[in-house]
Short mmCIF file of C-alpha atoms in Angstrom, two decimals:
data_model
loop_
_atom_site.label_atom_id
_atom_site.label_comp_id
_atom_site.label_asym_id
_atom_site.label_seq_id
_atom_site.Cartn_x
_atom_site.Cartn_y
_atom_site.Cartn_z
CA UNK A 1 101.73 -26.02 77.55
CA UNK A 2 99.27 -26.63 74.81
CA UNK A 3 95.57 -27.41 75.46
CA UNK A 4 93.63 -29.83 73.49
CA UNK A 5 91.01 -26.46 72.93
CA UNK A 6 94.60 -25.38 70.92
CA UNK A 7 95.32 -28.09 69.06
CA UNK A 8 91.68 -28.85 67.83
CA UNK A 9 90.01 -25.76 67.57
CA UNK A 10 86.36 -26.25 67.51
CA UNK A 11 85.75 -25.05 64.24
CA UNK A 12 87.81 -28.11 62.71
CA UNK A 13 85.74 -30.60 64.41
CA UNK A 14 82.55 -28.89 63.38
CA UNK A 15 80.15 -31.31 60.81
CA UNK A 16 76.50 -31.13 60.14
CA UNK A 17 74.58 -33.48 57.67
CA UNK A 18 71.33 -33.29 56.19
CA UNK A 19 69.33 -36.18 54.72
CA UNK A 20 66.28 -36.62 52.93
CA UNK A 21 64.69 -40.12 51.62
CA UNK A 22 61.37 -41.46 50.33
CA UNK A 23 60.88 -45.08 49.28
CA UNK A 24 57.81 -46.27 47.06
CA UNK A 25 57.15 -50.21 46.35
CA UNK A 26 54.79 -52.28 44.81
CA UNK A 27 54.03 -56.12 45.48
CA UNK A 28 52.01 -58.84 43.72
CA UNK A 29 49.83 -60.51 46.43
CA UNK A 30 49.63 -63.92 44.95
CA UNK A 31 50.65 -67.34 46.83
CA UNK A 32 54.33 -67.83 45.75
CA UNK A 33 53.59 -71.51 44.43
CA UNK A 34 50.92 -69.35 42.20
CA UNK A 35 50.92 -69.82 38.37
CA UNK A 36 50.35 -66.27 37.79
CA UNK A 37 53.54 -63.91 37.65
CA UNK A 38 54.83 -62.18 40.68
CA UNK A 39 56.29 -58.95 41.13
CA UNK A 40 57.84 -56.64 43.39
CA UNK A 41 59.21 -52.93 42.89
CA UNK A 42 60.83 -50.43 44.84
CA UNK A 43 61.82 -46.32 43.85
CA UNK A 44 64.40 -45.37 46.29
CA UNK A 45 65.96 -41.55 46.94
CA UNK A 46 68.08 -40.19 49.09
CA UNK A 47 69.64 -36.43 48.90
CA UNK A 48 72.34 -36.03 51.74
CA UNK A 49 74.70 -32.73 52.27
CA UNK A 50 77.03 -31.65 55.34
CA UNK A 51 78.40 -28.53 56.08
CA UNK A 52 81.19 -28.35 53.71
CA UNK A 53 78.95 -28.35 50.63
CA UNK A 54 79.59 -32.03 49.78
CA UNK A 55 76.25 -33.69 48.08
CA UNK A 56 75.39 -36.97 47.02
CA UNK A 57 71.76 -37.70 44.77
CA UNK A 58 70.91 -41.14 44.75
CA UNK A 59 68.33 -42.96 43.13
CA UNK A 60 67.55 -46.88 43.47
CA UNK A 61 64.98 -48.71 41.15
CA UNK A 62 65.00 -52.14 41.96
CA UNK A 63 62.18 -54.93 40.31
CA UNK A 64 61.67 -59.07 40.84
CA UNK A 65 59.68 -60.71 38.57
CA UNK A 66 59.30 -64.79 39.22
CA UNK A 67 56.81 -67.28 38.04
CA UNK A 68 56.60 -70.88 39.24
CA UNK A 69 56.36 -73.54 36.29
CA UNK A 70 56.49 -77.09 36.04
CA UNK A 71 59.15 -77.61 32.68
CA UNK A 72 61.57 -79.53 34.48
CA UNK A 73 60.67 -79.98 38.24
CA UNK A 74 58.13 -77.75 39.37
CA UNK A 75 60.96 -74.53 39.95
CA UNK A 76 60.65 -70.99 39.99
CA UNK A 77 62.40 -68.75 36.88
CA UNK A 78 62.91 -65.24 37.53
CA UNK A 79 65.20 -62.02 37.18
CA UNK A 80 66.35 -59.61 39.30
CA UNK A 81 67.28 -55.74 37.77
CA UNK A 82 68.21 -53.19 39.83
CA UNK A 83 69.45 -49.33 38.51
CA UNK A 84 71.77 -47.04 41.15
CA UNK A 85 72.09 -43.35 39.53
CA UNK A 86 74.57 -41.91 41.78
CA UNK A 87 75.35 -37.97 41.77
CA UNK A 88 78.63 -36.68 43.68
CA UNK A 89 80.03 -33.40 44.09
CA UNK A 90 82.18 -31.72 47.37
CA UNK A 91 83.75 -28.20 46.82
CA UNK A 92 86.79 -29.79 45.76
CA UNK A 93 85.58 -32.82 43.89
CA UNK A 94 82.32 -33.66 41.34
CA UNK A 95 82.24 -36.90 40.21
CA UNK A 96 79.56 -36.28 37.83
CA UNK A 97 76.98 -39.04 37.28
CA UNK A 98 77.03 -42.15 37.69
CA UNK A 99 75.03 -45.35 37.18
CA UNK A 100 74.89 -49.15 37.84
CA UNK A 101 72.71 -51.73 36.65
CA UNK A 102 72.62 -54.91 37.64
CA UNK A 103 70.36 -58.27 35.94
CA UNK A 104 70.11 -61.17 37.85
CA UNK A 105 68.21 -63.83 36.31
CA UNK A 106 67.95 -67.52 38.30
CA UNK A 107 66.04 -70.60 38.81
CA UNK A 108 65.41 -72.11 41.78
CA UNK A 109 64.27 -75.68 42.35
CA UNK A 110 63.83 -78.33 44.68
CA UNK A 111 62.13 -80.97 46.25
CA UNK A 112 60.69 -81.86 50.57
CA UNK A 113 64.63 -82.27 51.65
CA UNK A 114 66.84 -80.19 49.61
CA UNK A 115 66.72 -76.62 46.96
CA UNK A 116 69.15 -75.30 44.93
CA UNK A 117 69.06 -71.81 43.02
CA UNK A 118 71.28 -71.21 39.73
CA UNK A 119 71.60 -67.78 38.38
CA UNK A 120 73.94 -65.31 37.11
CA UNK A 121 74.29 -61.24 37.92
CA UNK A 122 74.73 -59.63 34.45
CA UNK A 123 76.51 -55.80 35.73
CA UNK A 124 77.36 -52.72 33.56
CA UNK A 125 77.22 -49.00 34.10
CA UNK A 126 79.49 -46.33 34.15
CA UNK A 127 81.24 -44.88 36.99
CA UNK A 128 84.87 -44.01 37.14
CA UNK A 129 84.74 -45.30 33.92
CA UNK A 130 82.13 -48.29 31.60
CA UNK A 131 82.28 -51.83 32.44
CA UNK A 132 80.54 -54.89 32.16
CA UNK A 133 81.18 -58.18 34.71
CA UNK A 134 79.60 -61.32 35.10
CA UNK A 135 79.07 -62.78 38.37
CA UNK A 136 78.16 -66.42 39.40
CA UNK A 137 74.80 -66.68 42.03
CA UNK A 138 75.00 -70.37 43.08
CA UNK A 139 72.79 -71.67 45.81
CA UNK A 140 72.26 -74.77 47.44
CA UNK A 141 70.81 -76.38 50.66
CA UNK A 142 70.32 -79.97 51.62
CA UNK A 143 68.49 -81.11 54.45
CA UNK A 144 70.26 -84.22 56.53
CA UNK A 145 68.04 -84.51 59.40
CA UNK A 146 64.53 -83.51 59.14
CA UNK A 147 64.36 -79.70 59.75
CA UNK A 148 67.44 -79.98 62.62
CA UNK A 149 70.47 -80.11 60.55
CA UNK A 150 71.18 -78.92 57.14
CA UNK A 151 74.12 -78.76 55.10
CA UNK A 152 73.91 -75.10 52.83
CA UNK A 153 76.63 -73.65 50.21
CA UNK A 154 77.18 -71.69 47.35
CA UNK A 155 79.13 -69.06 45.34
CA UNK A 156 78.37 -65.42 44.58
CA UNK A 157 79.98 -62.34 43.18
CA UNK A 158 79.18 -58.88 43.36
CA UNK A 159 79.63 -55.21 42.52
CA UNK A 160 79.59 -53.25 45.11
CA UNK A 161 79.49 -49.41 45.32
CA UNK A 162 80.74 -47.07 48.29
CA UNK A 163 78.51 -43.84 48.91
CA UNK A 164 79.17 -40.87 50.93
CA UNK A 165 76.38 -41.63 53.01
CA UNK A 166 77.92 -45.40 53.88
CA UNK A 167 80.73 -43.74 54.85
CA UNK A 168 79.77 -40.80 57.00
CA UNK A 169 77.71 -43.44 58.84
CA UNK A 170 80.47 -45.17 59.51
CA UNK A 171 82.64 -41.84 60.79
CA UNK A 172 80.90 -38.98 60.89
CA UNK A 173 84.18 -36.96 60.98
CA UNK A 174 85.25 -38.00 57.36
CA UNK A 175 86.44 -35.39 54.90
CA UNK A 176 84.20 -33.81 52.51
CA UNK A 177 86.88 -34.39 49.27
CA UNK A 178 86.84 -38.39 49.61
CA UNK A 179 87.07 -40.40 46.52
CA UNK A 180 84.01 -42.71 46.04
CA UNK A 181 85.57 -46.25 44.75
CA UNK A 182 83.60 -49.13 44.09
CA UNK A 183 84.38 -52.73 45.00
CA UNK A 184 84.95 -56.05 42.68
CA UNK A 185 84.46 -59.22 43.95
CA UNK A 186 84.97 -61.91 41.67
CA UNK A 187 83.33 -64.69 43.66
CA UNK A 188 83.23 -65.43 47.32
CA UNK A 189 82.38 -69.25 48.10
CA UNK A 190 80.32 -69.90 50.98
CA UNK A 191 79.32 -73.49 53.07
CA UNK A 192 78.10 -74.16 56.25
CA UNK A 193 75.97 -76.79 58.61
CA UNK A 194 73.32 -75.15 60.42
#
């Protein structure tokens, strides 16, 4: 009879990862009903390897700049821009470079019992191969009863990429060769009391 030592020697179930991240940001301090601009900024790295000499670089710049003004009905108008710089590479597989960048910009406005934000997510980069999308960012909440109930909905789409490091999170015992696909989702509508 066969053991389970047999069948799975432990060599085969053998994995090891190494990570390494820093994260830099930078925020504007002002009162967000301010007329001066705000910002925020963050530099994001990771480098993560396992024992099968898969690697995956990745850096993350991501930036908000908003103002409040009073053109229409005293709203905010901002943009959102974000770069991902991917690198990929297993014994088997390199993937080469990769990059993503995404431009969100929105307004947001409102009054005491109800807000709504309209925006769009301007994507391109160059993965698997160059695109450019255009998502909707819809937003909207309405208050029925004082601060107790309130009706919300809205539609957004995204862009959404997969990285090694998602996925050995998620199973630690994942080949080293996987293919790194990225996700399109056209819109996804969204409503709700809460």
């Amino acid at each position: 009879p066969q053991t389970l030592d047999s069948l799975f020697p432990s060599d085969s179930t053998r994995q090891r990862y190494s990570l390494g991240h820093g994260r830099f940001y930078l925020n504007s301090t002002h009162r967000t009903d301010s007329i001066r601009l705000n910002y925020s900024t963050s530099l994001d790295f990771y480098h993560v390897s396992n024992l099968y000499r898969t690697r995956e670089n990745t850096f993350r710049l991501k930036s908000n700049l908003n103002k409040f003004t009073d053109l229409f009905a005293g709203e905010f108008l901002g943009v959102n821009a974000s770069l991902d710089v991917l690198d990929f590479s297993s014994d088997s597989l390199n993937m080469g470079l990769g990059w993503i960048t995404d431009v969100n910009p929105y307004m947001r406005l409102g009054r005491k019992n109800w807000d709504v934000e309209l925006g769009a997510a301007l994507v391109f980069g160059n993965s698997d191969s160059s695109f450019f999308k255009i998502y909707p960012r819809i937003q909207a909440n309405w208050k029925i009863f004082k601060q107790y109930v309130q009706l919300f909905g809205g539609v957004a789409g995204d862009f959404e990429r997969f990285t090694f490091r998602e996925l050995y999170t998620q199973n630690p015992f994942i080949q080293s060769n996987v293919s790194l696909t990225n996700q399109n989702t056209p819109y996804r509508l969204h409503a709700g009391i809460k």
